[in-house]
mmCIF file of C-alpha atoms in Angstrom:
data_model
loop_
_atom_site.group_PDB
_atom_site.id
_atom_site.type_symbol
_atom_site.label_atom_id
_atom_site.label_comp_id
_atom_site.label_asym_id
_atom_site.label_seq_id
_atom_site.Cartn_x
_atom_site.Cartn_y
_atom_site.Cartn_z
ATOM 1 C CA MET P 1 61.006 109.921 84.361
ATOM 2 C CA SER P 2 59.821 107.113 86.899
ATOM 3 C CA GLN P 3 62.373 104.302 87.696
ATOM 4 C CA THR P 4 62.244 101.186 89.693
ATOM 5 C CA ARG P 5 65.976 100.406 90.079
ATOM 6 C CA ALA P 6 68.016 101.925 92.964
ATOM 7 C CA TRP P 7 70.275 104.018 92.426
ATOM 8 C CA CYS P 8 72.849 106.471 93.880
ATOM 9 C CA VAL P 9 75.023 109.357 92.576
ATOM 10 C CA CYS P 10 78.573 109.258 93.991
ATOM 11 C CA VAL P 11 80.745 112.201 94.266
ATOM 12 C CA PRO P 12 85.000 112.462 95.081
ATOM 13 C CA ALA P 13 85.545 116.196 96.181
ATOM 14 C CA ARG P 14 88.294 117.890 97.526
ATOM 15 C CA ASN P 15 88.426 122.002 97.896
ATOM 16 C CA GLU P 16 85.356 122.189 95.785
ATOM 17 C CA ALA P 17 83.581 125.191 97.315
ATOM 18 C CA ASP P 18 83.150 127.098 94.203
ATOM 19 C CA ARG P 19 81.535 123.875 92.270
ATOM 20 C CA LEU P 20 79.668 122.066 94.423
ATOM 21 C CA ALA P 21 76.498 124.381 94.390
ATOM 22 C CA THR P 22 76.381 124.107 90.478
ATOM 23 C CA LEU P 23 76.764 120.529 90.325
ATOM 24 C CA LEU P 24 73.665 120.116 93.095
ATOM 25 C CA GLY P 25 71.626 122.390 91.606
ATOM 26 C CA ALA P 26 71.913 120.224 88.250
ATOM 27 C CA LEU P 27 71.093 117.189 90.138
ATOM 28 C CA ALA P 28 68.468 118.744 91.742
ATOM 29 C CA ASP P 29 66.963 119.570 88.123
ATOM 30 C CA GLN P 30 67.070 115.811 86.874
ATOM 31 C CA ASP P 31 63.810 114.340 85.369
ATOM 32 C CA VAL P 32 63.568 111.518 87.713
ATOM 33 C CA GLU P 33 61.356 111.205 90.486
ATOM 34 C CA GLY P 34 61.525 111.550 94.055
ATOM 35 C CA PRO P 35 64.277 112.644 96.219
ATOM 36 C CA VAL P 36 67.927 112.693 94.209
ATOM 37 C CA PRO P 37 70.254 110.481 96.574
ATOM 38 C CA VAL P 38 73.850 111.802 96.334
ATOM 39 C CA VAL P 39 76.823 110.858 98.157
ATOM 40 C CA ILE P 40 79.651 113.644 98.515
ATOM 41 C CA ALA P 41 82.991 111.774 99.189
ATOM 42 C CA LEU P 42 85.167 115.247 100.803
ATOM 43 C CA ASN P 43 88.561 114.290 101.121
ATOM 44 C CA ASN P 44 91.460 115.890 102.609
ATOM 45 C CA THR P 45 89.530 119.356 102.422
ATOM 46 C CA THR P 46 90.404 122.565 104.074
ATOM 47 C CA ASP P 47 87.856 125.027 102.318
ATOM 48 C CA ARG P 48 83.968 125.387 102.490
ATOM 49 C CA SER P 49 83.188 122.577 100.455
ATOM 50 C CA ALA P 50 81.396 120.768 103.373
ATOM 51 C CA ALA P 51 79.375 124.160 104.000
ATOM 52 C CA VAL P 52 78.358 124.483 100.396
ATOM 53 C CA ALA P 53 77.254 121.205 100.123
ATOM 54 C CA THR P 54 74.964 121.512 103.377
ATOM 55 C CA GLU P 55 73.458 124.824 102.059
ATOM 56 C CA ALA P 56 72.634 123.804 98.689
ATOM 57 C CA ALA P 57 71.217 120.627 99.898
ATOM 58 C CA ARG P 58 68.778 122.904 102.278
ATOM 59 C CA ARG P 59 68.085 125.062 99.566
ATOM 60 C CA HIS P 60 66.979 122.429 97.431
ATOM 61 C CA GLY P 61 64.685 120.977 100.158
ATOM 62 C CA SER P 62 63.779 117.312 100.078
ATOM 63 C CA ARG P 63 64.758 117.161 96.338
ATOM 64 C CA LEU P 64 68.182 116.463 97.210
ATOM 65 C CA ALA P 65 68.890 113.135 99.884
ATOM 66 C CA LEU P 66 72.484 114.420 100.696
ATOM 67 C CA THR P 67 74.836 111.865 102.473
ATOM 68 C CA LEU P 68 77.891 114.342 103.057
ATOM 69 C CA ASP P 69 81.294 112.233 104.460
ATOM 70 C CA ASP P 70 84.584 114.099 105.006
ATOM 71 C CA HIS P 71 87.415 111.906 105.639
ATOM 72 C CA VAL P 72 91.228 112.611 105.715
ATOM 73 C CA PHE P 73 93.426 110.057 104.227
ATOM 74 C CA PRO P 74 97.299 109.652 105.016
ATOM 75 C CA PRO P 75 99.647 111.724 102.142
ATOM 76 C CA ASP P 76 100.130 107.933 100.475
ATOM 77 C CA LEU P 77 96.631 107.469 99.944
ATOM 78 C CA ALA P 78 95.469 111.110 99.488
ATOM 79 C CA HIS P 79 94.710 110.567 95.802
ATOM 80 C CA ALA P 80 91.644 110.339 93.191
ATOM 81 C CA GLY P 81 91.710 106.457 93.317
ATOM 82 C CA SER P 82 91.127 106.835 97.091
ATOM 83 C CA ALA P 83 88.957 109.002 96.777
ATOM 84 C CA ARG P 84 86.322 107.872 94.144
ATOM 85 C CA ALA P 85 86.859 104.035 95.761
ATOM 86 C CA ARG P 86 85.396 105.918 98.848
ATOM 87 C CA ALA P 87 82.814 107.594 97.355
ATOM 88 C CA MET P 88 81.004 104.452 95.845
ATOM 89 C CA MET P 89 81.768 102.493 98.539
ATOM 90 C CA LEU P 90 79.611 104.944 100.647
ATOM 91 C CA GLY P 91 77.127 104.959 97.401
ATOM 92 C CA ALA P 92 76.900 100.782 97.675
ATOM 93 C CA ASP P 93 76.564 100.830 101.229
ATOM 94 C CA ARG P 94 73.457 103.262 101.074
ATOM 95 C CA LEU P 95 72.280 100.672 98.483
ATOM 96 C CA ALA P 96 72.324 97.945 100.966
ATOM 97 C CA ARG P 97 74.971 96.394 98.373
ATOM 98 C CA ARG P 98 71.847 95.206 96.156
ATOM 99 C CA PRO P 99 73.142 93.468 93.055
ATOM 100 C CA GLU P 100 70.828 95.274 90.812
ATOM 101 C CA ALA P 101 71.391 99.144 92.277
ATOM 102 C CA VAL P 102 73.478 101.432 90.106
ATOM 103 C CA LEU P 103 75.902 103.766 91.265
ATOM 104 C CA ILE P 104 76.388 106.870 89.096
ATOM 105 C CA SER P 105 79.728 108.235 89.321
ATOM 106 C CA THR P 106 80.730 111.775 88.526
ATOM 107 C CA ASP P 107 82.779 114.727 89.460
ATOM 108 C CA ALA P 108 82.288 117.954 91.571
ATOM 109 C CA ASP P 109 83.236 120.054 88.531
ATOM 110 C CA THR P 110 80.345 118.830 85.931
ATOM 111 C CA ARG P 111 77.091 120.054 85.230
ATOM 112 C CA PRO P 112 74.945 117.175 83.837
ATOM 113 C CA PRO P 113 71.976 117.912 81.551
ATOM 114 C CA VAL P 114 68.689 117.079 83.206
ATOM 115 C CA ASP P 115 67.778 113.896 81.937
ATOM 116 C CA TRP P 116 71.743 112.574 82.536
ATOM 117 C CA ILE P 117 70.191 109.796 85.456
ATOM 118 C CA SER P 118 67.133 109.003 83.422
ATOM 119 C CA ALA P 119 69.678 108.371 80.410
ATOM 120 C CA ASN P 120 71.881 106.125 82.319
ATOM 121 C CA LEU P 121 69.133 104.231 84.233
ATOM 122 C CA ALA P 122 67.484 103.553 80.500
ATOM 123 C CA ALA P 123 71.115 101.710 78.971
ATOM 124 C CA VAL P 124 71.104 100.175 82.284
ATOM 125 C CA ALA P 125 67.885 98.396 81.734
ATOM 126 C CA ALA P 126 68.628 98.066 78.206
ATOM 127 C CA GLY P 127 71.260 95.362 79.241
ATOM 128 C CA ALA P 128 74.361 97.292 80.110
ATOM 129 C CA ASP P 129 76.435 96.538 83.299
ATOM 130 C CA LEU P 130 78.464 99.850 82.825
ATOM 131 C CA VAL P 131 77.656 102.715 80.994
ATOM 132 C CA GLY P 132 79.974 105.322 79.868
ATOM 133 C CA GLY P 133 78.994 109.151 79.536
ATOM 134 C CA ARG P 134 80.315 111.457 76.814
ATOM 135 C CA LEU P 135 82.656 114.109 78.151
ATOM 136 C CA VAL P 136 81.327 117.791 76.438
ATOM 137 C CA LEU P 137 83.349 121.003 77.487
ATOM 138 C CA ASP P 138 80.924 123.387 79.571
ATOM 139 C CA GLU P 139 79.821 126.261 77.330
ATOM 140 C CA ALA P 140 79.339 128.340 80.258
ATOM 141 C CA GLU P 141 83.333 127.945 80.543
ATOM 142 C CA PRO P 142 84.398 128.726 76.992
ATOM 143 C CA LEU P 143 87.706 127.883 75.765
ATOM 144 C CA GLY P 144 89.269 130.077 73.434
ATOM 145 C CA GLU P 145 88.973 129.570 69.542
ATOM 146 C CA HIS P 146 92.306 128.072 69.068
ATOM 147 C CA ALA P 147 91.832 125.682 71.847
ATOM 148 C CA ALA P 148 88.199 124.711 70.473
ATOM 149 C CA ALA P 149 89.399 123.833 67.135
ATOM 150 C CA VAL P 150 91.972 121.405 68.670
ATOM 151 C CA TRP P 151 89.279 119.615 71.044
ATOM 152 C CA ALA P 152 86.941 119.352 67.939
ATOM 153 C CA LEU P 153 89.853 117.558 65.981
ATOM 154 C CA TRP P 154 90.382 115.292 68.976
ATOM 155 C CA ASP P 155 86.562 114.608 68.676
ATOM 156 C CA LEU P 156 86.664 114.213 64.798
ATOM 157 C CA TYR P 157 89.622 111.610 64.901
ATOM 158 C CA TRP P 158 87.727 109.247 67.929
ATOM 159 C CA ALA P 159 84.599 109.361 65.675
ATOM 160 C CA GLN P 160 86.284 108.365 63.278
ATOM 161 C CA VAL P 161 88.269 105.520 65.033
ATOM 162 C CA ARG P 162 85.182 104.525 66.457
ATOM 163 C CA ALA P 163 83.494 104.082 63.089
ATOM 164 C CA ILE P 164 86.562 101.853 61.792
ATOM 165 C CA GLU P 165 86.118 99.270 64.990
ATOM 166 C CA ASP P 166 82.394 99.550 64.592
ATOM 167 C CA ALA P 167 82.465 98.139 60.749
ATOM 168 C CA ILE P 168 85.541 95.505 61.611
ATOM 169 C CA ASP P 169 84.735 94.451 64.946
ATOM 170 C CA PRO P 170 81.305 95.427 66.337
ATOM 171 C CA SER P 171 80.447 94.907 70.023
ATOM 172 C CA PRO P 172 76.649 93.710 70.703
ATOM 173 C CA PRO P 173 76.712 95.288 73.886
ATOM 174 C CA ASP P 174 77.680 98.504 72.473
ATOM 175 C CA PRO P 175 76.254 99.180 69.326
ATOM 176 C CA ALA P 176 77.016 102.062 66.735
ATOM 177 C CA PRO P 177 76.189 104.745 67.063
ATOM 178 C CA ARG P 178 78.470 105.485 70.134
ATOM 179 C CA HIS P 179 80.804 107.586 71.845
ATOM 180 C CA GLY P 180 84.127 106.499 73.538
ATOM 181 C CA ASP P 181 84.157 108.143 76.785
ATOM 182 C CA HIS P 182 84.004 106.183 80.153
ATOM 183 C CA THR P 183 85.311 108.229 82.748
ATOM 184 C CA GLY P 184 84.631 108.926 86.461
ATOM 185 C CA ALA P 185 83.011 112.385 85.490
ATOM 186 C CA SER P 186 80.445 109.966 84.077
ATOM 187 C CA LEU P 187 80.294 106.276 84.770
ATOM 188 C CA ALA P 188 77.344 104.690 85.777
ATOM 189 C CA ILE P 189 78.060 100.532 86.997
ATOM 190 C CA THR P 190 75.647 98.258 88.770
ATOM 191 C CA VAL P 191 76.678 97.354 92.224
ATOM 192 C CA ALA P 192 76.884 93.538 90.866
ATOM 193 C CA ALA P 193 79.736 95.048 88.329
ATOM 194 C CA TRP P 194 81.341 96.808 91.074
ATOM 195 C CA THR P 195 81.643 94.008 93.294
ATOM 196 C CA ALA P 196 82.930 91.613 90.840
ATOM 197 C CA ALA P 197 85.447 93.987 89.441
ATOM 198 C CA GLY P 198 86.834 94.625 93.347
ATOM 199 C CA GLY P 199 85.551 98.100 93.421
ATOM 200 C CA VAL P 200 87.406 101.312 92.665
ATOM 201 C CA PRO P 201 91.479 100.399 92.803
ATOM 202 C CA ALA P 202 93.158 103.032 95.135
ATOM 203 C CA ILE P 203 95.231 104.089 92.490
ATOM 204 C CA PRO P 204 96.914 107.585 92.172
ATOM 205 C CA SER P 205 95.194 108.124 88.478
ATOM 206 C CA GLY P 206 93.152 106.153 86.298
ATOM 207 C CA GLU P 207 91.131 104.612 88.836
ATOM 208 C CA ASP P 208 88.007 104.870 86.669
ATOM 209 C CA ARG P 209 89.557 103.010 83.774
ATOM 210 C CA ALA P 210 90.689 100.424 85.830
ATOM 211 C CA LEU P 211 87.285 99.729 87.184
ATOM 212 C CA VAL P 212 86.014 99.714 83.805
ATOM 213 C CA ALA P 213 88.579 97.122 82.556
ATOM 214 C CA ALA P 214 88.634 94.879 85.636
ATOM 215 C CA ALA P 215 84.718 94.798 85.313
ATOM 216 C CA ARG P 216 84.990 93.695 81.665
ATOM 217 C CA ALA P 217 87.545 91.353 82.214
ATOM 218 C CA VAL P 218 84.875 89.021 84.180
ATOM 219 C CA GLY P 219 82.175 89.565 81.403
ATOM 220 C CA HIS P 220 80.221 92.830 82.195
ATOM 221 C CA ARG P 221 78.784 94.528 79.319
ATOM 222 C CA LEU P 222 79.971 97.967 78.940
ATOM 223 C CA SER P 223 77.861 100.642 76.624
ATOM 224 C CA HIS P 224 78.500 104.174 75.353
ATOM 225 C CA PRO P 225 74.952 105.463 73.987
ATOM 226 C CA LEU P 226 74.962 109.152 72.692
ATOM 227 C CA SER P 227 72.031 109.779 75.026
ATOM 228 C CA VAL P 228 74.325 109.404 77.781
ATOM 229 C CA TRP P 229 76.746 112.638 78.228
ATOM 230 C CA THR P 230 77.648 115.485 80.625
ATOM 231 C CA ARG P 231 79.439 118.820 80.554
ATOM 232 C CA VAL P 232 82.610 119.046 82.166
ATOM 233 C CA SER P 233 84.840 122.020 83.025
ATOM 234 C CA PRO P 234 87.935 122.915 80.619
ATOM 235 C CA ARG P 235 89.689 124.404 83.783
ATOM 236 C CA GLN P 236 93.668 123.292 83.948
ATOM 237 C CA GLU P 237 93.893 123.575 87.708
ATOM 238 C CA GLY P 238 92.161 120.297 88.768
ATOM 239 C CA ARG P 239 92.448 118.201 91.633
ATOM 240 C CA ALA P 240 93.642 114.819 90.617
ATOM 241 C CA ALA P 241 96.944 114.063 88.742
ATOM 242 C CA GLY P 242 96.451 112.651 85.283
ATOM 243 C CA GLY P 243 92.916 113.800 85.218
ATOM 244 C CA MET P 244 90.959 116.102 82.884
ATOM 245 C CA ALA P 245 92.819 119.267 83.854
ATOM 246 C CA GLU P 246 95.989 118.119 82.703
ATOM 247 C CA ASP P 247 94.553 116.945 79.227
ATOM 248 C CA MET P 248 93.265 120.745 78.994
ATOM 249 C CA ARG P 249 96.546 122.285 79.861
ATOM 250 C CA ARG P 250 98.536 119.817 77.106
ATOM 251 C CA LEU P 251 95.146 120.904 74.711
ATOM 252 C CA GLN P 252 95.777 124.846 75.718
ATOM 253 C CA VAL P 253 100.012 124.276 74.809
ATOM 254 C CA ALA P 254 98.745 122.829 71.220
ATOM 255 C CA ALA P 255 96.305 125.838 70.751
ATOM 256 C CA THR P 256 98.980 128.732 72.035
ATOM 257 C CA THR P 257 102.111 126.925 70.425
ATOM 258 C CA GLY P 258 100.761 125.794 67.045
ATOM 259 C CA ALA P 259 101.930 122.780 68.233
ATOM 260 C CA VAL P 260 100.250 120.036 66.308
ATOM 261 C CA PRO P 261 99.766 116.436 67.958
ATOM 262 C CA GLN P 262 100.678 113.284 66.580
ATOM 263 C CA VAL P 263 98.079 110.044 66.339
ATOM 264 C CA PRO P 264 98.108 106.696 65.196
ATOM 265 C CA ASP P 265 97.190 106.684 61.796
ATOM 266 C CA PHE P 266 93.996 105.337 61.036
ATOM 267 C CA ASP P 267 95.583 101.998 59.104
ATOM 268 C CA HIS P 268 96.735 101.007 62.906
ATOM 269 C CA TRP P 269 93.363 101.079 63.977
ATOM 270 C CA ARG P 270 92.249 98.828 61.236
ATOM 271 C CA THR P 271 94.881 96.449 62.261
ATOM 272 C CA ARG P 272 94.048 96.358 65.791
ATOM 273 C CA ALA P 273 90.474 95.953 65.077
ATOM 274 C CA ARG P 274 91.381 92.886 62.958
ATOM 275 C CA TRP P 275 93.222 91.681 65.609
ATOM 276 C CA ARG P 276 90.881 91.920 68.186
ATOM 277 C CA ARG P 277 88.374 90.097 65.952
ATOM 278 C CA ASP P 278 90.508 87.203 65.024
ATOM 279 C CA GLN P 279 91.808 86.619 68.442
ATOM 280 C CA ARG P 280 88.644 87.053 70.522
ATOM 281 C CA PRO P 281 87.126 83.349 69.611
ATOM 282 C CA ARG P 282 90.366 81.464 70.598
ATOM 283 C CA LEU P 283 91.307 84.013 73.725
ATOM 284 C CA GLY P 284 87.711 85.187 75.178
ATOM 285 C CA GLN P 285 86.917 88.389 76.287
ATOM 286 C CA ALA P 286 89.522 88.352 79.840
ATOM 287 C CA ALA P 287 92.367 87.220 77.889
ATOM 288 C CA LEU P 288 91.686 89.259 75.109
ATOM 289 C CA LEU P 289 91.741 92.175 77.185
ATOM 290 C CA SER P 290 94.801 91.630 78.918
ATOM 291 C CA ALA P 291 96.471 90.604 75.180
ATOM 292 C CA GLU P 292 95.591 93.771 73.956
ATOM 293 C CA ALA P 293 97.077 95.976 77.076
ATOM 294 C CA ALA P 294 100.080 94.043 76.678
ATOM 295 C CA LEU P 295 100.378 95.271 72.871
ATOM 296 C CA PRO P 296 103.348 98.060 72.071
ATOM 297 C CA PRO P 297 101.538 101.665 71.689
ATOM 298 C CA MET P 298 100.907 102.225 68.326
ATOM 299 C CA PRO P 299 102.979 104.642 66.019
ATOM 300 C CA ARG P 300 101.931 108.433 66.618
ATOM 301 C CA ASP P 301 102.175 108.905 62.700
ATOM 302 C CA LEU P 302 99.434 110.958 61.705
ATOM 303 C CA PRO P 303 99.358 114.768 62.302
ATOM 304 C CA LEU P 304 95.874 115.828 64.210
ATOM 305 C CA ASP P 305 95.230 118.555 61.648
ATOM 306 C CA ARG P 306 95.673 116.498 58.762
ATOM 307 C CA LEU P 307 92.528 114.000 59.316
ATOM 308 C CA ILE P 308 90.465 112.832 56.425
ATOM 309 C CA THR P 309 87.751 110.915 56.699
ATOM 310 C CA PRO P 310 89.051 106.939 56.339
ATOM 311 C CA GLY P 311 87.735 104.114 54.057
ATOM 312 C CA VAL P 312 87.302 101.161 56.191
ATOM 313 C CA ALA P 313 87.885 97.965 55.047
ATOM 314 C CA ALA P 314 87.245 94.622 56.864
#
């Protein structure tokens, strides 16, 4: 696929010697024209990650245009927020901070499909300022049967929540059908939106969601097209506090012990969607996001294994 907008893939990594060759191979296989620009920001790394990345770039020849950065953060900043902030800052610098250019964040343990970059760029061309990619567990690293069943229940639950939201409070920039993921494993953002949001906050965890919230608060448009997705590892030992690996550990515990996660009943989501719809004209987008974040957590009163397709009433 040809593209007219400049872009760069941004990858924070710590001690990922076992993963980087797979990621770089998947990036080399993308269906976009020309060299694939990639920034890998190694942080506090003590393994062979730099050598592996260099060898992979050499193996793929001119297909990959790799910028490799190796930085040591002080202990109080040695976390996911600082690492992703640096990776995306370096990507923005490589793009000369042109407002229309696109930063595409991913993680070292992903394996994106061949159209991942082109699907992200197509969504931006269609009007999105931020594009979340759906997370799909990598079939090359299968889960046990019970854990896979719990993951499938979570997928079903969130699909039903989105159906409620789309029926009661649809978002023109994020039309159905859509998924709901917008994490650092697959997140495209224009340099203009990244700049307006103040960049990635240097917080220990949740930096990706905080970036999205800040960009949306100043009017930038988020979309979740089904065409944008990536494979993620179901590993249980990750690099970031509060990251995907912790989710996978909780899922494995639920599968092993038979403990059933409790989730908010769909009626709570209907109430929340009506509230959001009714408050938006009065508050505006920024104040609405702030007000919603301040609401008390929804009760978790529905066992996840008792899902039924909910009726949706406006």
